[in-house]
Amino acid sequence: MLRFRRTVYCDNNATTRVSKKAQKAVAGLLGRCYANPSSPYRMAHEAAGILADARVCLAKAVNAPPETLIFTSCATESNNSLRAIAPFLPPDKRAILYNPLEHPAMLETLFHLERQGFSLIALKPDRQGRISPEEMACAWREDVGLAVCMAANNETGTLYDAKAMAAVAHARGALFFSDMVQALGKIPVDLLGSGVDYASFSAHKIHGPKGVGALYVREGAPFAPFMLGGHQEEGRRAGTEGLHNIAGFAAAAEDVPLLLAGAGGLCRRRDALAAALRELTPDCVVNSPSGTECQPGTISVTFPGRANAVLMGQLDYYGISVAAGSACNTGEDAPSHVLTGMGLSPEEARSTLRISLAHDFSDKDLRYVVAIFDDVLSGKGDTVTAVQPSRLTPEMFFAPDVFIIDLRRTPKTDYTLKPLPNSRRFPFFSIGKHLDEIPKDKHIFVTCEVGYDAPIIAYYLRRKGYRRLSFLMWGILGWKLTRPELYARFAGNGETQDDRQNSGEEHKDG
Ligand code: PLP
């Protein structure tokens, strides 16, 4: 029981806790300094000064001249800036060599450029996501004008040598763009020393606020603004600066040396966790590289035969937040492109968790996480029954004491995956507000679209005191694929138990 008292956040590659210092900087500014930094009068001078100071702070953290840094709304925007940069490539250099394990913020930008007529050449990562500068040189083609490779992978922590890759690109007369979002605060970032032409950063990955990022443009590198409008950021990014967020980013950036100083301890706890997991389940596979080839704090682990969605739900039940490393927030059941790009099968990708630790992860947290993994993996922990889609029959969804929850992430109703009959729709993100509509005296059967949300909510309901619970494995999509005839007949027909009793159908299904 004591175990419920602990909350251990292990998803720091998704976002980090906002530091006290960053919170203070944001709140202080919101209350005090609201003038527009672009305005000419005296009141705005303080705002302009804060903006300039913030740029200097970030510049120190990444070793770059302040004027080469442009504040943006997030790293996604910084990566999207490539859409305005790529047109500078000469007509005979319109191919882009890229790491296929990039974050979607970069990948989708590249795919957009491909639709605009640029050609893409994917590099070939190994089983741990690594790509060496030599491999980049080997894959080079005459028509490559730009190379793109992140400095640290968000799903595995795999590190890439930005300096050597920039040198490969420059030696061939090309530009080099590096997404450094997951590198800042984890490994030293030295923009001038590395020679990269463009780099992106995000405040919320280094304990700063959300909604602010930065783009580095090397002095002299071709550039056109992606956001058009006013003359902010020296005409390089239109839009009134979110000064409070920028001040929070600067406060977080000031602490980058502290984060780097703690990297050794973080590596030690990461390695201890990996070793403990290997001891608990010798067949688990750590996908991240080891030692200095991996960002401190990140491990990607495959637990063969275990659905990551269920593990996530079970760990969440015990207060531990981890990521599935999969496109679990889309309407599709696409396994992680990073993991499959490294050679994992879709099944292995769906059995993989990403655990990303921050500096506040203590030895006590480590012991707790290992103890809970032990309970969960050995089956000693509290469990909710998982119903395989092949076992879902009409008797189950029309059983008199079953209450079926149909979880949806958006309020739209033109579902691609139709709900089970006799089910009630509930919003995934705010189901907590609807607990009084979920009866405690019935068996609660939780369903969702593609399989990630149902276990999380089933275990959440367990925590809320519901005892008779089960959930549909692999979601309605899994059921549709396993029992297409039942899906075609029943899904989305809106039939209720009462309709069924009135029509006497229940006797016909056998
Ligand atoms: N690039 C990488 C490697 C990331 O991990 C993320 C966020 O997860 C982003 C870009 C996007 O950052 P933001 O949330 O600031 O748009």
Short mmCIF file of C-alpha atoms and ligand atoms in Angstrom, two decimals:
data_model
loop_
_atom_site.label_atom_id
_atom_site.label_comp_id
_atom_site.label_asym_id
_atom_site.label_seq_id
_atom_site.Cartn_x
_atom_site.Cartn_y
_atom_site.Cartn_z
CA MET A 1 0.00 0.00 0.00
CA LEU A 2 2.85 2.33 0.84
CA ARG A 3 3.85 1.99 -2.79
CA PHE A 4 0.97 4.17 -3.91
CA ARG A 5 2.49 7.10 -2.09
CA ARG A 6 5.31 7.51 -4.57
CA THR A 7 5.22 9.28 -7.90
CA VAL A 8 8.25 8.83 -10.11
CA TYR A 9 8.30 10.72 -13.37
CA CYS A 10 10.43 8.84 -15.90
CA ASP A 11 9.38 10.56 -19.11
CA ASN A 12 11.79 13.46 -19.20
CA ASN A 13 12.36 13.21 -22.94
CA ALA A 14 8.70 14.16 -23.37
CA THR A 15 9.05 17.15 -21.10
CA THR A 16 10.74 18.10 -17.84
CA ARG A 17 9.63 19.56 -14.53
CA VAL A 18 9.86 23.37 -14.70
CA SER A 19 12.67 24.41 -12.35
CA LYS A 20 11.91 26.78 -9.45
CA LYS A 21 14.25 29.31 -11.02
CA ALA A 22 12.45 29.17 -14.40
CA GLN A 23 9.06 29.39 -12.66
CA LYS A 24 10.21 32.47 -10.78
CA ALA A 25 11.52 34.10 -13.94
CA VAL A 26 8.25 33.48 -15.81
CA ALA A 27 5.97 34.57 -12.97
CA GLY A 28 8.10 37.60 -12.15
CA LEU A 29 7.90 38.87 -15.68
CA LEU A 30 4.23 38.20 -16.18
CA GLY A 31 3.39 40.39 -13.21
CA ARG A 32 5.92 43.12 -13.83
CA CYS A 33 7.02 43.65 -17.37
CA TYR A 34 4.29 43.54 -19.95
CA ALA A 35 5.47 46.13 -22.48
CA ASN A 36 6.20 44.99 -26.01
CA PRO A 37 10.00 44.72 -26.44
CA SER A 38 9.69 46.25 -29.94
CA SER A 39 7.99 49.44 -28.72
CA PRO A 40 10.05 52.65 -28.58
CA TYR A 41 8.97 54.24 -25.26
CA ARG A 42 10.81 53.92 -21.97
CA MET A 43 8.52 51.27 -20.50
CA ALA A 44 9.49 48.89 -23.29
CA HIS A 45 13.19 49.34 -22.75
CA GLU A 46 13.18 47.00 -19.77
CA ALA A 47 11.44 44.37 -21.91
CA ALA A 48 13.99 44.80 -24.71
CA GLY A 49 16.78 44.53 -22.14
CA ILE A 50 15.35 41.30 -20.74
CA LEU A 51 15.11 39.88 -24.25
CA ALA A 52 18.73 40.78 -24.99
CA ASP A 53 19.93 39.32 -21.67
CA ALA A 54 18.01 36.11 -22.32
CA ARG A 55 19.72 35.71 -25.68
CA VAL A 56 23.09 36.13 -24.00
CA CYS A 57 22.19 33.46 -21.41
CA LEU A 58 21.19 30.95 -24.06
CA ALA A 59 24.23 31.87 -26.16
CA LYS A 60 26.50 30.98 -23.22
CA ALA A 61 24.80 27.62 -22.78
CA VAL A 62 25.35 26.65 -26.42
CA ASN A 63 28.57 28.60 -27.13
CA ALA A 64 27.29 30.79 -29.93
CA PRO A 65 27.19 34.53 -30.59
CA PRO A 66 23.87 35.85 -29.19
CA GLU A 67 22.84 37.34 -32.52
CA THR A 68 22.89 33.90 -34.15
CA LEU A 69 20.01 32.74 -31.93
CA ILE A 70 16.38 33.35 -32.86
CA PHE A 71 13.67 32.70 -30.29
CA THR A 72 10.79 30.64 -31.67
CA SER A 73 7.60 29.19 -30.24
CA CYS A 74 9.04 25.65 -29.94
CA ALA A 75 11.58 23.34 -31.50
CA THR A 76 8.93 22.11 -33.93
CA GLU A 77 8.84 25.62 -35.37
CA SER A 78 12.66 25.77 -35.40
CA ASN A 79 12.78 22.53 -37.39
CA ASN A 80 10.03 23.76 -39.71
CA SER A 81 12.27 26.72 -40.54
CA LEU A 82 14.02 24.33 -42.88
CA ARG A 83 11.09 24.89 -45.23
CA ALA A 84 12.32 28.45 -45.77
CA ILE A 85 16.01 27.49 -45.79
CA ALA A 86 15.90 24.61 -48.31
CA PRO A 87 14.95 26.86 -51.27
CA PHE A 88 18.46 28.36 -50.98
CA LEU A 89 19.97 25.07 -52.15
CA PRO A 90 21.35 25.41 -55.70
CA PRO A 91 19.30 23.66 -58.43
CA ASP A 92 21.89 20.87 -58.79
CA LYS A 93 22.09 20.29 -54.99
CA ARG A 94 18.49 19.62 -54.10
CA ALA A 95 18.98 16.29 -52.38
CA ILE A 96 18.86 16.08 -48.58
CA LEU A 97 20.70 13.33 -46.72
CA TYR A 98 18.95 12.64 -43.40
CA ASN A 99 18.71 10.44 -40.36
CA PRO A 100 15.42 8.49 -40.65
CA LEU A 101 15.19 8.36 -36.84
CA GLU A 102 14.56 12.11 -36.57
CA HIS A 103 11.69 13.47 -34.47
CA PRO A 104 8.42 13.92 -36.45
CA ALA A 105 8.95 17.71 -36.22
CA MET A 106 11.90 17.20 -38.57
CA LEU A 107 10.69 14.17 -40.52
CA GLU A 108 7.39 15.76 -41.52
CA THR A 109 9.26 18.91 -42.57
CA LEU A 110 11.53 16.77 -44.76
CA PHE A 111 8.57 14.90 -46.26
CA HIS A 112 6.98 18.25 -47.02
CA LEU A 113 10.16 19.32 -48.82
CA GLU A 114 10.11 16.07 -50.78
CA ARG A 115 6.63 16.94 -51.99
CA GLN A 116 8.04 20.31 -53.07
CA GLY A 117 10.56 18.59 -55.36
CA PHE A 118 13.59 18.01 -53.09
CA SER A 119 14.84 14.46 -53.01
CA LEU A 120 15.52 12.66 -49.74
CA ILE A 121 18.21 10.09 -49.05
CA ALA A 122 17.86 8.19 -45.79
CA LEU A 123 20.97 7.17 -43.87
CA LYS A 124 21.06 3.62 -42.46
CA PRO A 125 21.21 3.42 -38.67
CA ASP A 126 22.39 0.25 -36.92
CA ARG A 127 20.46 -1.80 -34.31
CA GLN A 128 21.15 0.87 -31.67
CA GLY A 129 20.31 3.78 -33.90
CA ARG A 130 23.91 4.78 -34.52
CA ILE A 131 25.15 6.42 -37.71
CA SER A 132 28.82 7.27 -38.00
CA PRO A 133 30.19 10.28 -39.89
CA GLU A 134 32.00 7.77 -42.14
CA GLU A 135 28.66 6.19 -43.06
CA MET A 136 27.35 9.63 -43.84
CA ALA A 137 30.34 10.23 -46.12
CA CYS A 138 29.75 6.86 -47.84
CA ALA A 139 26.09 7.61 -48.47
CA TRP A 140 26.91 10.99 -49.99
CA ARG A 141 25.78 11.81 -53.51
CA GLU A 142 26.90 14.59 -55.81
CA ASP A 143 23.52 16.31 -55.64
CA VAL A 144 23.33 16.52 -51.80
CA GLY A 145 23.15 20.16 -50.67
CA LEU A 146 22.04 19.61 -47.09
CA ALA A 147 22.52 16.95 -44.42
CA VAL A 148 20.22 16.63 -41.41
CA CYS A 149 21.03 14.66 -38.27
CA MET A 150 19.87 15.15 -34.70
CA ALA A 151 22.46 15.30 -31.91
CA ALA A 152 20.57 12.92 -29.58
CA ASN A 153 17.64 10.66 -30.30
CA ASN A 154 14.54 11.23 -28.19
CA GLU A 155 13.45 7.58 -28.06
CA THR A 156 16.75 5.79 -27.48
CA GLY A 157 19.18 8.50 -26.36
CA THR A 158 21.59 7.50 -29.17
CA LEU A 159 24.14 10.28 -29.70
CA TYR A 160 25.45 11.49 -33.05
CA ASP A 161 28.71 13.34 -33.67
CA ALA A 162 27.45 16.71 -34.93
CA LYS A 163 30.95 18.17 -35.31
CA ALA A 164 32.25 15.33 -37.50
CA MET A 165 29.04 15.22 -39.53
CA ALA A 166 29.13 18.98 -40.13
CA ALA A 167 32.72 18.55 -41.33
CA VAL A 168 31.65 15.81 -43.77
CA ALA A 169 28.93 18.09 -45.15
CA HIS A 170 31.16 21.17 -45.37
CA ALA A 171 33.94 19.25 -47.12
CA ARG A 172 31.39 18.53 -49.85
CA GLY A 173 30.07 22.09 -50.03
CA ALA A 174 26.81 21.28 -48.23
CA LEU A 175 24.98 22.65 -45.20
CA PHE A 176 24.30 20.77 -41.97
CA PHE A 177 21.22 21.08 -39.71
CA SER A 178 21.14 19.40 -36.30
CA ASP A 179 18.13 19.07 -33.98
CA MET A 180 19.84 19.48 -30.59
CA VAL A 181 16.70 19.39 -28.47
CA GLN A 182 17.65 16.25 -26.57
CA ALA A 183 21.34 17.13 -26.35
CA LEU A 184 21.20 20.44 -24.50
CA GLY A 185 21.69 19.93 -20.76
CA LYS A 186 22.69 16.29 -21.29
CA ILE A 187 25.95 16.62 -23.24
CA PRO A 188 28.04 19.74 -23.90
CA VAL A 189 26.69 21.75 -26.84
CA ASP A 190 29.31 23.87 -28.58
CA LEU A 191 27.81 25.45 -31.68
CA LEU A 192 30.85 27.46 -32.72
CA GLY A 193 33.19 24.54 -32.07
CA SER A 194 31.00 22.03 -33.92
CA GLY A 195 30.58 24.21 -36.98
CA VAL A 196 26.94 23.23 -37.59
CA ASP A 197 24.99 25.66 -39.75
CA TYR A 198 21.59 25.35 -38.08
CA ALA A 199 20.43 23.88 -34.77
CA SER A 200 17.16 23.72 -32.86
CA PHE A 201 16.42 23.83 -29.12
CA SER A 202 13.42 23.64 -26.84
CA ALA A 203 13.09 25.16 -23.35
CA HIS A 204 10.79 22.53 -21.89
CA LYS A 205 13.38 19.77 -22.31
CA ILE A 206 15.80 21.58 -19.99
CA HIS A 207 13.39 22.43 -17.15
CA GLY A 208 12.16 25.61 -18.80
CA PRO A 209 8.58 26.51 -19.78
CA LYS A 210 6.68 25.05 -22.72
CA GLY A 211 5.97 27.16 -25.79
CA VAL A 212 9.43 28.55 -26.43
CA GLY A 213 12.35 27.28 -28.47
CA ALA A 214 15.30 28.61 -30.40
CA LEU A 215 16.87 28.31 -33.80
CA TYR A 216 20.59 28.81 -34.35
CA VAL A 217 21.67 30.14 -37.73
CA ARG A 218 25.43 30.29 -38.21
CA GLU A 219 26.64 33.72 -39.22
CA GLY A 220 26.61 33.79 -43.01
CA ALA A 221 24.45 30.67 -43.44
CA PRO A 222 21.62 31.21 -45.92
CA PHE A 223 18.39 32.06 -44.17
CA ALA A 224 14.90 33.40 -44.84
CA PRO A 225 12.25 33.75 -42.15
CA PHE A 226 9.69 31.00 -41.88
CA MET A 227 7.23 33.10 -39.86
CA LEU A 228 6.30 36.21 -41.83
CA GLY A 229 4.88 39.43 -40.42
CA GLY A 230 6.55 42.01 -38.17
CA HIS A 231 10.23 42.78 -37.73
CA GLN A 232 10.83 40.97 -34.47
CA GLU A 233 14.06 39.01 -33.91
CA GLU A 234 15.90 41.32 -36.35
CA GLY A 235 13.37 40.51 -39.05
CA ARG A 236 14.12 36.77 -38.82
CA ARG A 237 11.01 35.58 -36.99
CA ALA A 238 7.81 37.58 -36.94
CA GLY A 239 5.53 37.59 -33.90
CA THR A 240 5.70 39.40 -30.58
CA GLU A 241 8.20 37.56 -28.41
CA GLY A 242 6.73 35.60 -25.50
CA LEU A 243 8.99 37.43 -23.12
CA HIS A 244 7.97 35.59 -19.95
CA ASN A 245 8.68 32.24 -21.62
CA ILE A 246 11.94 33.52 -23.06
CA ALA A 247 13.00 34.68 -19.59
CA GLY A 248 12.10 31.21 -18.27
CA PHE A 249 14.15 29.62 -21.06
CA ALA A 250 17.11 31.84 -20.14
CA ALA A 251 16.80 30.91 -16.45
CA ALA A 252 16.80 27.22 -17.40
CA ALA A 253 19.74 27.74 -19.78
CA GLU A 254 21.71 29.36 -16.96
CA ASP A 255 21.52 26.03 -15.14
CA VAL A 256 22.84 23.97 -18.06
CA PRO A 257 26.32 23.75 -16.43
CA LEU A 258 24.65 22.28 -13.32
CA LEU A 259 22.79 19.75 -15.45
CA LEU A 260 26.03 18.79 -17.17
CA ALA A 261 27.79 18.45 -13.83
CA GLY A 262 25.13 15.92 -12.77
CA ALA A 263 25.35 13.89 -15.98
CA GLY A 264 27.77 11.36 -14.46
CA GLY A 265 25.36 10.51 -11.63
CA LEU A 266 22.50 10.25 -14.08
CA CYS A 267 24.48 7.80 -16.24
CA ARG A 268 25.21 5.73 -13.14
CA ARG A 269 21.52 5.48 -12.21
CA ARG A 270 20.54 4.78 -15.83
CA ASP A 271 23.06 1.93 -16.01
CA ALA A 272 21.97 0.60 -12.61
CA LEU A 273 18.35 0.56 -13.79
CA ALA A 274 19.29 -1.19 -17.03
CA ALA A 275 21.29 -3.80 -15.09
CA ALA A 276 18.41 -4.37 -12.64
CA LEU A 277 15.91 -4.81 -15.48
CA ARG A 278 18.23 -7.31 -17.15
CA GLU A 279 18.44 -9.23 -13.89
CA LEU A 280 14.66 -9.26 -13.48
CA THR A 281 14.01 -10.33 -17.08
CA PRO A 282 17.13 -11.75 -18.70
CA ASP A 283 15.34 -11.82 -22.07
CA CYS A 284 14.77 -8.05 -22.12
CA VAL A 285 16.75 -6.15 -24.73
CA VAL A 286 18.23 -2.71 -24.12
CA ASN A 287 18.02 -0.93 -27.45
CA SER A 288 20.00 2.15 -26.44
CA PRO A 289 23.75 2.13 -26.86
CA SER A 290 25.77 2.05 -23.67
CA GLY A 291 28.17 4.46 -22.00
CA THR A 292 29.08 7.68 -23.74
CA GLU A 293 27.29 6.72 -26.96
CA CYS A 294 24.00 7.35 -25.17
CA GLN A 295 22.49 10.47 -23.69
CA PRO A 296 22.57 10.21 -19.88
CA GLY A 297 19.23 9.21 -18.42
CA THR A 298 17.60 7.49 -21.41
CA ILE A 299 17.02 3.78 -21.92
CA SER A 300 14.82 2.05 -24.43
CA VAL A 301 14.03 -1.51 -23.35
CA THR A 302 12.12 -4.24 -25.16
CA PHE A 303 10.27 -6.77 -23.00
CA PRO A 304 9.58 -9.62 -25.43
CA GLY A 305 6.00 -10.83 -25.36
CA ARG A 306 4.77 -7.92 -23.21
CA ALA A 307 2.56 -5.23 -24.66
CA ASN A 308 4.07 -1.84 -23.83
CA ALA A 309 0.55 -0.38 -23.53
CA VAL A 310 -0.22 -2.74 -20.66
CA LEU A 311 3.14 -2.20 -18.96
CA MET A 312 2.55 1.55 -19.15
CA GLY A 313 -0.87 1.15 -17.54
CA GLN A 314 0.51 -1.05 -14.77
CA LEU A 315 3.43 1.26 -14.02
CA ASP A 316 1.12 4.27 -14.09
CA TYR A 317 -1.03 2.50 -11.50
CA TYR A 318 2.00 2.51 -9.19
CA GLY A 319 2.78 6.17 -9.94
CA ILE A 320 5.56 5.61 -12.49
CA SER A 321 5.31 7.50 -15.79
CA VAL A 322 7.14 6.04 -18.75
CA ALA A 323 6.62 6.29 -22.51
CA ALA A 324 5.71 3.59 -24.99
CA GLY A 325 7.99 5.02 -27.65
CA SER A 326 5.23 4.56 -30.15
CA ALA A 327 2.75 6.64 -32.05
CA CYS A 328 0.24 6.01 -29.30
CA ASN A 329 -1.43 9.38 -29.60
CA THR A 330 -2.57 8.99 -33.17
CA GLY A 331 -5.55 7.15 -34.52
CA GLU A 332 -3.20 4.63 -36.06
CA ASP A 333 -1.42 1.69 -34.58
CA ALA A 334 1.88 2.59 -36.20
CA PRO A 335 4.80 1.15 -34.23
CA SER A 336 7.59 3.63 -33.49
CA HIS A 337 9.43 4.60 -36.69
CA VAL A 338 12.59 4.98 -34.60
CA LEU A 339 12.51 1.41 -33.33
CA THR A 340 11.47 -0.17 -36.63
CA GLY A 341 14.07 2.04 -38.35
CA MET A 342 16.69 0.39 -36.11
CA GLY A 343 15.53 -3.04 -37.22
CA LEU A 344 13.05 -4.00 -34.50
CA SER A 345 9.96 -5.84 -35.70
CA PRO A 346 6.57 -4.12 -35.17
CA GLU A 347 5.91 -6.65 -32.36
CA GLU A 348 9.21 -5.80 -30.66
CA ALA A 349 8.46 -2.09 -31.03
CA ARG A 350 5.08 -2.64 -29.36
CA SER A 351 6.88 -4.33 -26.46
CA THR A 352 9.27 -1.45 -25.89
CA LEU A 353 9.31 1.20 -23.19
CA ARG A 354 11.30 4.40 -23.10
CA ILE A 355 12.47 5.37 -19.64
CA SER A 356 13.99 8.83 -19.44
CA LEU A 357 15.33 10.07 -16.13
CA ALA A 358 16.18 13.55 -14.87
CA HIS A 359 18.61 14.75 -12.25
CA ASP A 360 16.03 14.57 -9.48
CA PHE A 361 15.74 10.78 -9.96
CA SER A 362 17.14 9.60 -6.64
CA ASP A 363 18.56 6.26 -5.53
CA LYS A 364 15.31 5.83 -3.57
CA ASP A 365 13.35 6.35 -6.81
CA LEU A 366 15.61 3.80 -8.46
CA ARG A 367 14.87 1.21 -5.76
CA TYR A 368 11.15 1.90 -6.01
CA VAL A 369 11.09 1.63 -9.82
CA VAL A 370 13.03 -1.65 -9.72
CA ALA A 371 10.70 -3.07 -7.03
CA ILE A 372 7.61 -2.15 -9.07
CA PHE A 373 9.08 -3.59 -12.28
CA ASP A 374 9.77 -6.75 -10.29
CA ASP A 375 6.12 -6.92 -9.17
CA VAL A 376 4.75 -6.12 -12.60
CA LEU A 377 7.01 -8.45 -14.58
CA SER A 378 6.62 -11.34 -12.18
CA GLY A 379 2.84 -10.96 -12.02
CA LYS A 380 2.89 -10.19 -8.27
CA GLY A 381 1.42 -6.76 -8.81
CA ASP A 382 -2.25 -5.87 -8.96
CA THR A 383 -3.53 -6.69 -12.44
CA VAL A 384 -6.57 -5.89 -14.52
CA THR A 385 -7.76 -8.59 -16.92
CA ALA A 386 -6.76 -8.03 -20.53
CA VAL A 387 -9.31 -9.44 -23.01
CA GLN A 388 -7.75 -10.57 -26.27
CA PRO A 389 -9.70 -9.30 -29.30
CA SER A 390 -10.24 -12.87 -30.53
CA ARG A 391 -12.20 -13.56 -27.34
CA LEU A 392 -14.57 -10.63 -27.63
CA THR A 393 -17.99 -12.02 -28.47
CA PRO A 394 -21.51 -10.54 -28.60
CA GLU A 395 -22.38 -12.23 -25.30
CA MET A 396 -19.72 -10.11 -23.63
CA PHE A 397 -20.90 -6.78 -24.85
CA PHE A 398 -24.53 -7.54 -24.18
CA ALA A 399 -24.00 -9.19 -20.77
CA PRO A 400 -26.40 -7.60 -18.28
CA ASP A 401 -23.87 -6.54 -15.66
CA VAL A 402 -21.24 -5.18 -18.06
CA PHE A 403 -20.71 -1.45 -18.53
CA ILE A 404 -18.61 -0.75 -21.62
CA ILE A 405 -16.47 2.37 -21.82
CA ASP A 406 -15.60 3.62 -25.29
CA LEU A 407 -12.61 5.97 -24.87
CA ARG A 408 -12.09 8.70 -27.42
CA ARG A 409 -9.43 11.36 -27.59
CA THR A 410 -11.36 13.91 -29.64
CA PRO A 411 -15.01 14.97 -29.58
CA LYS A 412 -15.47 14.19 -33.29
CA THR A 413 -17.99 11.45 -34.00
CA ASP A 414 -17.11 10.36 -37.56
CA TYR A 415 -14.95 7.62 -36.14
CA THR A 416 -12.72 5.55 -38.38
CA LEU A 417 -13.03 2.80 -35.79
CA LYS A 418 -16.64 2.40 -34.76
CA PRO A 419 -17.57 1.83 -31.11
CA LEU A 420 -18.78 -1.46 -29.68
CA PRO A 421 -22.55 -1.69 -29.36
CA ASN A 422 -23.97 -1.02 -25.90
CA SER A 423 -20.95 1.15 -25.07
CA ARG A 424 -20.78 4.65 -23.57
CA ARG A 425 -18.37 7.19 -24.94
CA PHE A 426 -16.00 8.90 -22.48
CA PRO A 427 -13.27 11.46 -23.15
CA PHE A 428 -9.87 9.89 -22.50
CA PHE A 429 -8.24 12.99 -21.10
CA SER A 430 -11.02 14.01 -18.73
CA ILE A 431 -12.64 10.75 -17.70
CA GLY A 432 -11.92 11.72 -14.09
CA LYS A 433 -14.73 14.28 -14.33
CA HIS A 434 -17.21 11.54 -15.26
CA LEU A 435 -16.60 8.97 -12.56
CA ASP A 436 -20.12 9.44 -11.17
CA GLU A 437 -21.45 8.13 -14.51
CA ILE A 438 -19.47 4.88 -14.22
CA PRO A 439 -21.30 2.39 -11.97
CA LYS A 440 -19.30 0.70 -9.23
CA ASP A 441 -21.61 -2.33 -9.06
CA LYS A 442 -21.06 -3.45 -12.68
CA HIS A 443 -18.17 -5.07 -14.47
CA ILE A 444 -16.39 -2.26 -16.29
CA PHE A 445 -14.97 -3.17 -19.69
CA VAL A 446 -12.72 -0.46 -21.12
CA THR A 447 -12.16 -0.13 -24.86
CA CYS A 448 -10.30 2.35 -26.99
CA GLU A 449 -9.35 2.82 -30.62
CA VAL A 450 -5.86 1.40 -31.05
CA GLY A 451 -5.02 -0.15 -27.70
CA TYR A 452 -2.95 2.41 -25.79
CA ASP A 453 -5.60 4.23 -23.81
CA ALA A 454 -7.70 1.37 -22.42
CA PRO A 455 -5.05 -0.16 -20.11
CA ILE A 456 -4.12 3.28 -18.75
CA ILE A 457 -7.75 4.05 -17.90
CA ALA A 458 -8.48 0.53 -16.61
CA TYR A 459 -5.60 0.85 -14.15
CA TYR A 460 -6.67 4.39 -13.32
CA LEU A 461 -10.15 3.10 -12.45
CA ARG A 462 -8.55 0.39 -10.32
CA ARG A 463 -6.84 3.14 -8.37
CA LYS A 464 -10.19 4.87 -8.03
CA GLY A 465 -11.62 1.81 -6.30
CA TYR A 466 -13.27 -0.10 -9.18
CA ARG A 467 -12.70 -3.79 -8.55
CA ARG A 468 -14.40 -5.60 -11.44
CA LEU A 469 -12.52 -4.38 -14.45
CA SER A 470 -11.14 -5.57 -17.76
CA PHE A 471 -9.94 -3.93 -20.95
CA LEU A 472 -9.74 -4.77 -24.63
CA MET A 473 -6.18 -5.52 -25.76
CA TRP A 474 -5.08 -3.86 -29.01
CA GLY A 475 -8.23 -1.74 -29.10
CA ILE A 476 -11.11 -1.81 -31.52
CA LEU A 477 -8.54 -1.90 -34.32
CA GLY A 478 -7.23 -5.22 -32.98
CA TRP A 479 -10.78 -6.57 -32.81
CA LYS A 480 -11.55 -5.36 -36.33
CA LEU A 481 -8.46 -7.13 -37.64
CA THR A 482 -9.05 -10.35 -35.67
CA ARG A 483 -12.83 -10.65 -36.00
CA PRO A 484 -13.75 -8.64 -39.13
CA GLU A 485 -17.12 -10.37 -39.44
CA LEU A 486 -18.15 -9.42 -35.89
CA TYR A 487 -16.82 -5.90 -36.36
CA ALA A 488 -18.80 -5.48 -39.61
CA ARG A 489 -21.94 -6.71 -37.96
CA PHE A 490 -21.83 -4.98 -34.59
CA ALA A 491 -19.42 -2.04 -34.48
CA GLY A 492 -21.10 1.32 -34.61
CA ASN A 493 -24.62 -0.04 -34.84
CA GLY A 494 -25.50 1.72 -31.59
CA GLU A 495 -27.47 -1.24 -30.34
CA THR A 496 -28.13 -1.27 -26.62
CA GLN A 497 -28.94 -4.11 -24.31
CA ASP A 498 -32.57 -2.98 -24.16
CA ASP A 499 -32.85 -2.97 -27.99
CA ARG A 500 -31.42 -6.40 -27.95
CA GLN A 501 -33.82 -7.78 -25.40
CA ASN A 502 -36.78 -6.19 -27.21
CA SER A 503 -35.80 -7.68 -30.57
CA GLY A 504 -34.97 -11.10 -29.11
CA GLU A 505 -31.60 -11.01 -30.96
CA GLU A 506 -29.71 -12.27 -27.96
CA HIS A 507 -30.97 -15.79 -28.65
CA LYS A 508 -29.68 -15.85 -32.20
CA ASP A 509 -25.96 -15.22 -31.72
CA GLY A 510 -25.27 -18.51 -30.08
N1 PLP B 1 13.01 17.44 -31.60
C1 PLP B 1 13.18 16.47 -30.68
C2 PLP B 1 14.37 15.57 -30.78
C3 PLP B 1 12.26 16.32 -29.65
O1 PLP B 1 12.44 15.35 -28.74
C4 PLP B 1 11.14 17.18 -29.60
C5 PLP B 1 10.11 17.00 -28.57
O2 PLP B 1 9.85 15.90 -28.11
C6 PLP B 1 11.01 18.17 -30.57
C7 PLP B 1 11.96 18.27 -31.57
C8 PLP B 1 9.85 19.13 -30.58
O3 PLP B 1 10.01 20.05 -29.52
P1 PLP B 1 8.84 21.06 -29.13
O4 PLP B 1 7.98 20.33 -28.16
O5 PLP B 1 9.52 22.23 -28.48
O6 PLP B 1 8.14 21.45 -30.36
#
